[in-house]
CSV table of C-alpha atoms and ligand atoms in Angstrom, one decimal:
chain,number,residue,atom,x,y,z
S,32,MET,CA,154.1,114.0,168.1
S,33,PHE,CA,156.7,116.6,168.8
S,34,GLY,CA,160.0,117.8,167.2
S,35,VAL,CA,162.4,120.4,168.3
S,36,TRP,CA,165.6,122.0,166.9
S,37,ALA,CA,167.2,124.2,169.5
S,38,PRO,CA,171.0,124.4,170.2
S,39,ASN,CA,170.7,126.1,173.6
S,40,GLU,CA,167.9,124.0,175.1
S,41,ASP,CA,167.6,120.7,176.8
S,42,VAL,CA,165.7,119.3,173.8
S,43,ALA,CA,164.9,115.9,175.5
S,44,LYS,CA,163.1,117.7,178.3
S,45,LEU,CA,161.2,120.0,175.8
S,46,ALA,CA,160.1,116.9,173.9
S,47,TYR,CA,159.1,115.2,177.2
S,48,PHE,CA,156.8,118.1,178.2
S,49,GLY,CA,155.6,118.4,174.6
S,50,LEU,CA,154.6,114.8,174.7
S,51,TYR,CA,153.0,115.3,178.1
S,52,ALA,CA,150.7,117.9,176.5
S,53,LEU,CA,149.9,115.4,173.7
S,54,GLN,CA,149.4,112.3,175.8
S,55,HIS,CA,145.7,112.2,174.9
S,56,ARG,CA,146.6,111.4,171.3
S,57,GLY,CA,148.3,108.1,172.2
S,58,GLN,CA,148.7,106.2,175.4
S,59,GLU,CA,150.2,102.9,174.4
S,60,SER,CA,153.9,103.7,174.1
S,61,ALA,CA,156.2,106.7,174.1
S,62,GLY,CA,159.6,107.5,172.7
S,63,ILE,CA,162.1,110.3,172.2
S,64,ALA,CA,165.1,110.3,169.7
S,65,VAL,CA,167.8,112.9,170.2
S,66,SER,CA,170.8,113.8,168.0
S,67,ASP,CA,173.9,115.7,169.0
S,68,GLY,CA,174.8,116.3,165.4
S,69,SER,CA,176.7,113.0,164.8
S,70,ARG,CA,174.7,110.3,166.5
S,71,ILE,CA,171.0,109.6,167.2
S,72,VAL,CA,170.0,107.9,170.4
S,73,VAL,CA,166.5,106.6,170.9
S,74,HIS,CA,164.7,105.7,174.1
S,75,LYS,CA,161.2,104.2,173.8
S,76,GLU,CA,159.0,101.9,175.9
S,77,MET,CA,155.4,100.7,176.3
S,78,GLY,CA,153.4,103.0,178.6
S,79,LEU,CA,152.5,106.6,179.3
S,80,VAL,CA,155.1,109.4,178.8
S,81,ALA,CA,155.6,109.7,182.6
S,82,GLN,CA,156.1,105.9,182.9
S,83,VAL,CA,158.6,105.7,180.1
S,84,PHE,CA,160.9,108.6,181.0
S,85,ASP,CA,162.5,109.5,184.3
S,86,GLU,CA,165.2,112.1,185.0
S,87,PRO,CA,168.2,109.7,184.3
S,88,ALA,CA,166.6,108.6,181.0
S,89,LEU,CA,166.1,112.2,179.8
S,90,THR,CA,169.6,113.2,181.0
S,91,ALA,CA,171.1,110.5,178.8
S,92,LEU,CA,169.5,112.0,175.7
S,93,ARG,CA,171.9,114.8,174.9
S,94,GLY,CA,171.8,116.9,171.7
S,95,HIS,CA,170.1,119.8,169.9
S,96,ILE,CA,167.5,117.9,167.9
S,97,ALA,CA,164.7,115.7,169.2
S,98,VAL,CA,161.7,113.8,167.9
S,99,GLY,CA,159.1,112.5,170.3
S,100,HIS,CA,156.0,110.4,169.9
S,101,CYS,CA,153.2,108.9,172.0
S,102,ARG,CA,151.5,106.0,170.1
S,103,TYR,CA,147.9,105.1,169.5
S,104,SER,CA,148.1,102.0,167.3
S,105,THR,CA,146.2,101.9,164.0
S,106,THR,CA,148.4,99.7,161.8
S,107,GLY,CA,150.4,97.1,163.7
S,108,ALA,CA,149.9,95.7,167.2
S,109,SER,CA,150.5,97.6,170.3
S,110,VAL,CA,153.9,96.1,171.0
S,111,TRP,CA,157.4,97.5,171.7
S,112,ALA,CA,158.6,96.8,168.2
S,113,ASN,CA,156.0,99.2,166.9
S,114,ALA,CA,156.7,101.9,169.4
S,115,GLN,CA,157.8,105.2,167.8
S,116,PRO,CA,160.0,106.7,166.7
S,117,PRO,CA,161.4,103.8,164.6
S,118,PHE,CA,165.2,104.2,163.9
S,119,ARG,CA,166.9,103.1,160.8
S,120,SER,CA,170.5,103.6,159.7
S,121,THR,CA,172.5,102.8,156.6
S,122,GLY,CA,175.9,103.4,158.3
S,123,THR,CA,176.2,106.8,156.5
S,124,ILE,CA,172.9,108.3,157.4
S,125,SER,CA,170.4,107.5,160.2
S,126,LEU,CA,166.7,108.4,160.5
S,127,ALA,CA,164.2,108.5,163.4
S,128,LEU,CA,160.6,109.2,162.4
S,129,GLY,CA,157.4,110.0,164.2
S,130,HIS,CA,154.1,109.5,162.4
S,131,ASN,CA,150.6,110.6,163.3
S,132,GLY,CA,147.9,109.2,161.0
S,133,ASN,CA,147.5,105.9,159.1
S,134,LEU,CA,148.7,104.8,155.7
S,135,ILE,CA,146.2,103.0,153.5
S,136,ASN,CA,148.7,101.4,151.1
S,137,THR,CA,151.1,99.8,153.7
S,138,ARG,CA,151.1,96.4,151.9
S,139,GLU,CA,151.9,98.0,148.6
S,140,LEU,CA,154.7,100.0,150.2
S,141,ALA,CA,156.1,97.0,152.0
S,142,ALA,CA,156.2,95.1,148.7
S,143,LEU,CA,158.4,97.8,147.3
S,144,LEU,CA,160.9,97.1,150.0
S,145,ASP,CA,161.6,93.7,148.6
S,146,GLY,CA,162.7,92.1,151.9
S,147,ARG,CA,164.2,95.2,153.4
S,148,GLY,CA,161.1,96.2,155.3
S,149,PRO,CA,159.8,95.5,158.7
S,150,GLY,CA,161.4,92.3,160.2
S,151,SER,CA,164.5,92.5,157.9
S,152,THR,CA,166.5,94.2,160.6
S,153,GLY,CA,165.6,91.6,163.3
S,154,ILE,CA,163.0,94.1,164.6
S,155,ALA,CA,159.6,92.6,164.6
S,156,ALA,CA,157.8,95.8,163.6
S,157,THR,CA,154.5,95.5,161.6
S,158,SER,CA,153.6,99.2,161.4
S,159,ASP,CA,153.1,101.5,158.4
S,160,THR,CA,155.5,103.9,160.1
S,161,ASP,CA,158.4,101.4,160.0
S,162,VAL,CA,157.7,100.6,156.3
S,163,LEU,CA,157.9,104.4,155.6
S,164,THR,CA,161.2,104.7,157.5
S,165,ALA,CA,162.6,101.7,155.7
S,166,LEU,CA,161.6,103.2,152.4
S,167,PHE,CA,163.4,106.4,153.2
S,168,VAL,CA,166.7,104.7,154.1
S,169,SER,CA,166.5,102.3,151.1
S,170,ASP,CA,165.8,105.2,148.6
S,171,PRO,CA,168.7,105.4,146.0
S,172,ALA,CA,169.4,109.0,147.1
S,173,VAL,CA,170.3,107.6,150.5
S,174,THR,CA,171.9,104.3,149.6
S,175,SER,CA,174.2,105.9,147.0
S,176,ARG,CA,175.5,108.3,149.5
S,177,GLY,CA,179.1,107.5,150.5
S,178,GLY,CA,180.5,107.7,154.0
S,179,LEU,CA,182.2,111.0,154.9
S,180,PRO,CA,185.0,111.5,157.3
S,181,GLY,CA,184.1,112.5,160.8
S,182,GLY,CA,181.3,110.1,161.7
S,183,SER,CA,178.4,108.2,160.5
S,184,GLY,CA,176.5,111.4,159.7
S,185,GLY,CA,179.2,113.2,157.6
S,186,MET,CA,179.8,116.4,159.5
S,187,GLU,CA,181.1,119.0,157.1
S,188,SER,CA,179.6,121.7,159.4
S,189,PRO,CA,180.4,121.0,163.0
S,190,ARG,CA,177.3,119.5,164.7
S,191,GLY,CA,175.2,120.8,161.8
S,192,LEU,CA,174.6,124.1,163.6
S,193,ALA,CA,176.1,126.6,161.3
S,194,GLY,CA,174.0,125.9,158.2
S,195,SER,CA,172.2,123.2,156.2
S,196,SER,CA,174.0,119.9,156.0
S,197,PRO,CA,174.7,117.8,153.0
S,198,LEU,CA,172.6,115.1,154.7
S,199,ALA,CA,169.6,117.4,154.4
S,200,SER,CA,169.7,117.5,150.6
S,201,THR,CA,170.0,113.7,150.5
S,202,VAL,CA,166.9,113.3,152.8
S,203,GLU,CA,165.0,116.0,150.9
S,204,THR,CA,165.7,114.2,147.6
S,205,ALA,CA,164.5,110.9,149.2
S,206,ALA,CA,161.4,112.6,150.6
S,207,ALA,CA,160.5,113.9,147.1
S,208,THR,CA,160.4,110.3,145.9
S,209,VAL,CA,159.0,108.5,149.0
S,210,LEU,CA,156.3,110.8,150.3
S,211,PRO,CA,154.3,110.8,147.1
S,212,LEU,CA,154.2,107.0,147.2
S,213,ALA,CA,152.5,107.0,150.6
S,214,LYS,CA,148.7,107.2,150.5
S,215,GLY,CA,146.4,108.1,153.4
S,216,ALA,CA,147.1,110.1,156.5
S,217,TYR,CA,150.6,111.1,157.5
S,218,SER,CA,151.8,114.0,159.6
S,219,LEU,CA,155.5,113.3,160.1
S,220,VAL,CA,158.2,114.7,162.3
S,221,PHE,CA,161.6,113.1,161.6
S,222,MET,CA,165.3,113.7,161.8
S,223,ASP,CA,168.7,112.7,160.5
S,224,GLU,CA,171.8,113.4,162.6
S,225,GLN,CA,171.7,117.1,161.7
S,226,THR,CA,168.3,118.3,160.5
S,227,LEU,CA,164.7,118.2,161.8
S,228,TYR,CA,162.0,117.6,159.1
S,229,ALA,CA,158.2,117.9,159.2
S,230,ALA,CA,155.8,116.8,156.4
S,231,ARG,CA,152.1,116.6,156.0
S,232,ASP,CA,150.1,114.5,153.5
S,233,PRO,CA,148.4,116.4,150.6
S,234,HIS,CA,145.0,116.0,152.4
S,235,GLY,CA,146.4,117.3,155.7
S,236,PHE,CA,144.2,114.8,157.6
S,237,ARG,CA,146.0,115.3,160.9
S,238,PRO,CA,147.1,118.6,162.2
S,239,LEU,CA,150.8,119.7,162.4
S,240,VAL,CA,152.0,123.1,163.5
S,241,LEU,CA,155.3,125.1,163.5
S,242,GLY,CA,156.3,127.1,166.5
S,243,ARG,CA,159.2,129.4,167.4
S,244,LEU,CA,161.4,129.4,170.5
S,245,ASP,CA,163.8,132.2,171.2
S,246,THR,CA,166.7,130.2,169.8
S,247,GLY,CA,165.0,127.3,168.0
S,248,TRP,CA,162.0,125.7,166.4
S,249,VAL,CA,159.3,123.3,167.4
S,250,VAL,CA,156.9,121.2,165.4
S,251,ALA,CA,153.9,119.6,167.1
S,252,SER,CA,150.6,117.8,166.5
S,253,GLU,CA,148.7,120.5,168.4
S,254,THR,CA,149.2,124.1,169.3
S,255,ALA,CA,148.7,123.2,173.0
S,256,ALA,CA,152.1,121.5,172.9
S,257,LEU,CA,153.7,124.7,171.7
S,258,ASP,CA,152.1,126.6,174.6
S,259,ILE,CA,153.5,124.2,177.2
S,260,VAL,CA,157.1,124.6,176.1
S,261,GLY,CA,156.8,128.4,175.6
S,262,ALA,CA,156.9,128.4,171.8
S,263,ARG,CA,155.0,130.9,169.7
S,264,PHE,CA,152.7,129.6,167.0
S,265,VAL,CA,154.1,130.5,163.6
S,266,ARG,CA,151.9,128.6,161.1
S,267,GLU,CA,150.5,125.2,160.2
S,268,ILE,CA,152.6,122.9,158.1
S,269,GLU,CA,150.6,122.9,154.9
S,270,PRO,CA,149.2,119.8,153.3
S,271,GLY,CA,151.7,118.5,150.8
S,272,GLU,CA,154.6,120.5,152.4
S,273,LEU,CA,158.0,119.3,153.6
S,274,VAL,CA,160.0,121.6,155.9
S,275,SER,CA,163.6,121.2,156.9
S,276,ILE,CA,164.9,122.9,160.0
S,277,ASP,CA,168.6,123.5,160.8
S,278,GLY,CA,171.1,126.3,161.4
S,279,ARG,CA,169.9,128.2,158.3
S,280,GLY,CA,166.3,128.3,159.6
S,281,VAL,CA,163.2,126.8,158.0
S,282,ARG,CA,163.2,125.7,154.4
S,283,SER,CA,159.9,124.7,152.7
S,284,ARG,CA,159.1,122.7,149.6
S,285,THR,CA,155.9,121.3,148.2
S,286,PHE,CA,156.1,117.7,147.3
S,287,ALA,CA,152.5,117.2,146.2
S,288,ALA,CA,149.6,119.5,145.3
S,289,PRO,CA,147.4,120.2,148.4
S,290,LYS,CA,143.9,118.8,148.5
S,291,PRO,CA,142.9,119.8,152.1
S,292,SER,CA,140.5,117.5,153.9
S,293,GLY,CA,141.3,118.0,157.6
S,294,CYS,CA,139.8,115.5,160.0
S,295,LEU,CA,136.4,116.8,161.3
S,296,PHE,CA,136.7,114.4,164.3
S,297,GLU,CA,139.7,116.3,165.6
S,298,TYR,CA,137.1,119.1,166.6
S,299,VAL,CA,134.7,116.6,168.0
S,300,TYR,CA,137.0,114.4,170.2
S,301,LEU,CA,140.6,114.0,169.4
S,302,ALA,CA,142.2,117.5,169.8
S,303,ARG,CA,142.6,119.3,173.2
S,304,PRO,CA,140.0,122.1,173.8
S,305,ASP,CA,142.9,124.6,174.2
S,306,THR,CA,144.2,123.8,170.7
S,307,THR,CA,143.6,125.8,167.6
S,308,ILE,CA,143.1,124.2,164.2
S,309,SER,CA,142.9,126.1,161.0
S,310,GLY,CA,142.5,129.3,163.0
S,311,ARG,CA,139.5,128.0,164.9
S,312,GLY,CA,139.7,127.2,168.7
S,313,VAL,CA,138.5,123.7,169.4
S,314,HIS,CA,136.8,124.8,172.6
S,315,ALA,CA,134.8,127.5,170.8
S,316,THR,CA,133.8,125.0,168.1
S,317,ARG,CA,132.5,122.6,170.7
S,318,VAL,CA,130.5,125.3,172.5
S,319,ALA,CA,129.0,126.3,169.2
S,320,VAL,CA,128.1,122.7,168.5
S,321,GLY,CA,126.3,122.5,171.9
S,322,LYS,CA,124.3,125.6,171.0
S,323,ARG,CA,123.3,124.0,167.7
S,324,LEU,CA,122.4,120.8,169.5
S,325,ALA,CA,120.0,122.7,171.8
S,326,ALA,CA,118.3,124.2,168.8
S,327,GLU,CA,118.1,120.9,166.9
S,328,HIS,CA,117.1,118.7,169.8
S,329,PRO,CA,115.6,120.7,172.7
S,330,ALA,CA,114.7,118.8,175.9
S,331,ASP,CA,112.5,119.6,178.9
S,332,ALA,CA,114.9,119.1,181.7
S,333,ASP,CA,116.2,120.4,185.1
S,334,LEU,CA,120.0,120.1,184.6
S,335,VAL,CA,122.5,119.9,181.7
S,336,ILE,CA,125.5,117.7,182.7
S,337,PRO,CA,128.5,116.9,180.5
S,338,VAL,CA,130.2,113.5,180.2
S,339,PRO,CA,133.6,114.9,181.3
S,340,GLU,CA,135.7,116.1,179.9
S,341,SER,CA,135.4,116.3,176.2
S,342,GLY,CA,131.6,116.7,176.5
S,343,THR,CA,132.0,119.8,178.7
S,344,PRO,CA,132.2,122.6,176.1
S,345,ALA,CA,129.2,121.3,174.2
S,346,ALA,CA,127.2,121.0,177.5
S,347,ILE,CA,128.1,124.6,178.3
S,348,GLY,CA,126.8,125.6,174.8
S,349,PHE,CA,123.6,123.5,175.3
S,350,ALA,CA,122.9,125.1,178.7
S,351,GLU,CA,123.6,128.6,177.4
S,352,ALA,CA,121.3,128.2,174.4
S,353,SER,CA,118.5,126.3,176.3
S,354,GLY,CA,118.5,128.2,179.5
S,355,ILE,CA,118.7,125.0,181.5
S,356,PRO,CA,121.2,125.2,184.3
S,357,PHE,CA,124.6,123.6,183.7
S,358,GLY,CA,126.1,121.4,186.5
S,359,GLN,CA,128.5,118.6,187.2
S,360,GLY,CA,126.8,115.2,187.6
S,361,LEU,CA,129.7,112.9,186.9
S,362,VAL,CA,133.2,112.9,188.4
S,363,LYS,CA,136.0,111.7,186.2
S,364,ASN,CA,139.1,110.0,187.4
S,365,SER,CA,141.6,111.9,185.2
S,366,TYR,CA,144.2,109.2,185.6
S,367,VAL,CA,142.3,106.6,183.6
S,368,GLY,CA,142.9,106.7,179.9
S,369,ARG,CA,140.2,107.4,177.2
S,370,THR,CA,137.9,104.5,176.8
S,371,PHE,CA,137.8,103.7,173.1
S,372,ILE,CA,141.4,104.6,172.4
S,373,GLN,CA,142.6,101.5,174.2
S,374,PRO,CA,143.2,98.3,172.3
S,375,SER,CA,140.9,95.7,173.7
S,376,GLN,CA,137.2,95.5,174.5
S,377,THR,CA,137.9,94.0,177.9
S,378,ILE,CA,140.0,97.0,178.9
S,379,ARG,CA,137.4,99.3,177.4
S,380,GLU,CA,134.6,97.8,179.5
S,381,ARG,CA,136.6,97.9,182.7
S,382,GLY,CA,137.7,101.4,181.8
S,383,ILE,CA,134.2,102.9,181.9
S,384,LYS,CA,133.6,101.8,185.5
S,385,LEU,CA,137.0,103.0,186.6
S,386,LYS,CA,136.5,106.3,184.8
S,387,LEU,CA,133.2,107.9,185.9
S,388,ASN,CA,131.4,108.2,189.2
S,389,PRO,CA,128.0,109.9,189.6
S,390,LEU,CA,127.4,112.8,192.0
S,391,ARG,CA,124.2,111.4,193.6
S,392,ASP,CA,123.2,114.7,195.3
S,393,ALA,CA,123.2,116.6,192.0
S,394,ILE,CA,121.4,113.8,190.1
S,395,ALA,CA,118.7,112.3,192.4
S,396,GLY,CA,115.1,113.2,191.3
S,397,ARG,CA,116.3,115.3,188.4
S,398,ARG,CA,115.5,115.3,184.7
S,399,LEU,CA,119.0,115.3,183.1
S,400,VAL,CA,120.3,116.3,179.7
S,401,VAL,CA,123.6,114.4,179.4
S,402,VAL,CA,125.9,115.8,176.7
S,403,ASP,CA,128.5,113.5,175.3
S,404,ASP,CA,131.1,114.2,172.5
S,405,THR,CA,130.2,111.2,170.4
S,406,ILE,CA,128.8,107.7,170.4
S,407,VAL,CA,131.0,105.1,168.8
S,408,ARG,CA,130.2,101.6,170.1
S,409,GLY,CA,127.5,102.6,172.6
S,410,THR,CA,129.2,100.8,175.4
S,411,THR,CA,130.0,103.9,177.4
S,412,GLN,CA,126.6,105.4,177.1
S,413,ARG,CA,124.7,102.2,178.0
S,414,ALA,CA,126.8,101.9,181.2
S,415,LEU,CA,126.4,105.6,181.8
S,416,VAL,CA,122.6,105.8,181.5
S,417,ALA,CA,122.3,102.8,183.9
S,418,MET,CA,124.7,104.5,186.3
S,419,LEU,CA,122.7,107.7,186.3
S,420,ARG,CA,119.4,105.9,186.8
S,421,GLU,CA,120.9,103.9,189.7
S,422,ALA,CA,122.0,107.3,191.2
S,423,GLY,CA,118.3,108.4,191.1
S,424,ALA,CA,118.0,110.4,187.9
S,425,ARG,CA,114.3,110.8,186.9
S,426,GLU,CA,114.9,111.1,183.2
S,427,VAL,CA,118.0,110.8,181.1
S,428,HIS,CA,118.1,112.7,177.7
S,429,VAL,CA,121.3,112.0,175.9
S,430,ARG,CA,122.6,114.7,173.4
S,431,VAL,CA,125.5,114.0,171.2
S,432,ALA,CA,127.9,116.7,169.9
S,433,ALA,CA,128.6,114.7,166.7
S,434,PRO,CA,126.5,113.1,164.1
S,435,PRO,CA,126.1,109.2,164.2
S,436,VAL,CA,129.5,107.6,163.4
S,437,ARG,CA,128.5,105.1,160.7
S,438,TRP,CA,131.7,104.4,158.9
S,439,PRO,CA,135.1,103.3,160.0
S,440,CYS,CA,138.1,105.6,159.8
S,441,PHE,CA,141.2,104.5,157.9
S,442,TYR,CA,143.1,107.7,158.5
S,443,GLY,CA,144.3,107.4,162.1
S,444,ILE,CA,141.3,106.6,164.4
S,445,ASP,CA,140.8,103.0,165.3
S,446,PHE,CA,137.0,102.8,165.1
S,447,ALA,CA,137.6,99.3,163.8
S,448,THR,CA,134.9,97.7,161.7
S,449,ARG,CA,131.5,99.0,160.7
S,450,ALA,CA,129.9,96.1,162.6
S,451,GLU,CA,131.3,97.5,165.8
S,452,LEU,CA,129.9,101.0,165.2
S,453,ILE,CA,126.5,101.1,166.8
S,454,ALA,CA,125.2,103.6,164.2
S,455,GLY,CA,126.5,101.4,161.4
S,456,HIS,CA,123.5,99.1,161.9
S,457,LEU,CA,121.0,100.8,164.2
S,458,THR,CA,118.9,103.9,163.7
S,459,PRO,CA,119.0,106.7,166.3
S,460,GLU,CA,115.7,105.5,167.7
S,461,GLU,CA,117.1,101.9,168.1
S,462,ILE,CA,120.3,103.3,169.7
S,463,CYS,CA,118.2,105.3,172.1
S,464,ALA,CA,116.5,102.1,173.2
S,465,SER,CA,119.7,100.2,173.2
S,466,ILE,CA,121.4,102.6,175.6
S,467,GLY,CA,118.3,102.9,177.7
S,468,ALA,CA,117.9,106.7,177.4
S,469,ASP,CA,114.5,108.6,177.5
S,470,THR,CA,115.4,110.5,174.3
S,471,LEU,CA,118.5,110.8,172.1
S,472,GLY,CA,119.6,113.6,169.8
S,473,TYR,CA,122.6,113.9,167.6
S,474,VAL,CA,123.8,117.2,166.1
S,475,SER,CA,123.4,117.3,162.3
S,476,LEU,CA,126.5,117.1,160.1
S,477,ALA,CA,125.7,120.5,158.7
S,478,GLY,CA,125.5,121.9,162.2
S,479,LEU,CA,128.9,120.4,163.2
S,480,ILE,CA,130.6,121.7,160.0
S,481,GLU,CA,129.1,125.1,160.5
S,482,ALA,CA,130.6,125.3,164.0
S,483,THR,CA,134.1,124.7,162.6
S,484,THR,CA,133.7,127.8,160.4
S,485,LEU,CA,135.5,125.9,157.7
S,486,PRO,CA,134.1,125.2,154.2
S,487,GLU,CA,132.7,121.7,154.0
S,488,ASP,CA,135.0,120.7,151.1
S,489,ARG,CA,138.1,121.3,153.2
S,490,LEU,CA,137.1,118.7,155.8
S,491,CYS,CA,137.2,114.9,155.9
S,492,ARG,CA,133.9,113.7,157.3
S,493,ALA,CA,134.0,110.1,156.0
S,494,CYS,CA,133.1,108.5,159.3
S,495,PHE,CA,129.8,110.4,159.3
S,496,ASP,CA,128.9,110.3,155.6
S,497,GLY,CA,131.0,107.5,154.1
S,498,ARG,CA,132.7,109.7,151.5
S,499,TYR,CA,136.3,108.9,151.7
S,500,PRO,CA,138.8,111.5,150.3
S,501,VAL,CA,141.3,108.6,149.6
S,502,PRO,CA,139.6,105.3,148.6
S,503,VAL,CA,140.7,102.3,150.6
S,504,GLY,CA,140.8,98.8,149.1
S,505,GLU,CA,139.2,95.9,151.0
S,506,ASP,CA,142.6,94.2,151.6
S,507,ASP,CA,144.1,97.4,153.0
S,508,ARG,CA,141.5,97.7,155.8
S,509,GLY,CA,142.2,96.6,159.4
S,510,LYS,CA,145.0,97.0,161.8
S,511,HIS,CA,147.1,94.0,161.0
S,512,VAL,CA,147.6,94.3,157.3
S,513,LEU,CA,151.3,93.3,157.6
S,514,ASP,CA,150.7,90.4,160.0
S,515,GLY,CA,150.9,87.1,158.1
S,516,LEU,CA,152.9,88.5,155.2
S,517,GLY,CA,156.1,87.2,156.6
S,518,VAL,CA,157.1,90.5,158.1
S,519,GLY,CA,157.7,90.9,161.8
S,520,SER,CA,156.8,88.0,164.0
X,788,SF4,S1,137.0,109.4,158.7
X,788,SF4,FE1,136.4,110.6,160.5
X,788,SF4,S2,138.0,110.3,162.0
X,788,SF4,FE2,138.8,109.6,160.1
X,788,SF4,S3,139.9,111.4,159.2
X,788,SF4,FE3,137.9,111.4,158.4
X,788,SF4,S4,136.7,112.7,159.8
X,788,SF4,FE4,138.6,112.1,160.8
């Protein structure tokens, strides 16, 4: 997710490159909305960022504000109608909104809309994000706003460049009502015709950072996306904070008391290694986890190999701490998407074989330590261990840079149900047998938390210990909570 406010820049191209840097966070659909101060234009499609946009599509997106998104579906199917950013307009004010995270009270919020929610506009959306956008534009602060001369957006200040716009106070008032209603994980980047906004839920489950361009501002899910567009890191958007960005600069307000519980899994898997979260580099954290893993689960072996690429930093740490040489034993096809992030099991299973190929010369006759970032369903590791044995490995010792994932995530990672999580119903010994490894070792939860250098009580770790910072009702679990409620189609 990426937002930019910059009058002297080609904001669509900046958003495109920002999304390119964030492609790992969602590979199902991509979209960019741009405003020139009076009109928002949205282009979105199913597919990767590079498939959705070409030069003519980006050239058509003219303006000085942009919001971009690449989607990984957690509520609502992976279909065009749910691609982001959703766009809603009342005729006097329009909104395009990008959302990273997952709401856990989507049904309750949809009920508040009383028929004005997903599906009511003829768009068959079934996502939490569309519900949130619909709530914004149906808030009394927005609906009571009359039309102003000069266009749908009401342009008292030409193109909204000189100062804050009256639309902004309308949206900020609506945000003060709507955001506290939403429960769960939401890092948001959104815009009306004249102002860019960013907000983060009180727990700050998902990261969101603010960056500075020479003549503008950027908001992004990860610091790596700031780097790629040449923006300097300014600070994180705080949990419970709403910021508005326009010609007057950045205004901040707190809409809810912060109760920080950032996602521990960002450090394990989701974030790029060149990203920094809460002042701690993700790569350095993963190397530290590998060292800890070597201390907790030593192995007698000839070579440490990573499962590329997210297992690489922990494998480096394991090799450093154990003294066992580090080497490459698997080659990854970088153009194949992440395995568990894709929507169906069929694609997942095919994905593994497309993704990794063993280096036989490096592996044959050797006792291997194979370091992976995590084990979710066990599908990848089973195929991997078989592949390494077929390539001649003498022993395969699997080491995992995360504790067993025993509980589903409801805050933006689609681990699905507990039954699908291999550690939800098998012990580590049983998992070792199930994947066919000689030995298996997971880093401890305490070891992982220590590597982040953050206090335990500032992190969500529910997928490891089942202690959810925001409780989730049985009826609010699952990806398709709005399907079958008469919304969408
Ligand atoms: S449950 Fe796990 S993946 Fe989900 S937010 Fe918490 S730590 Fe992150």
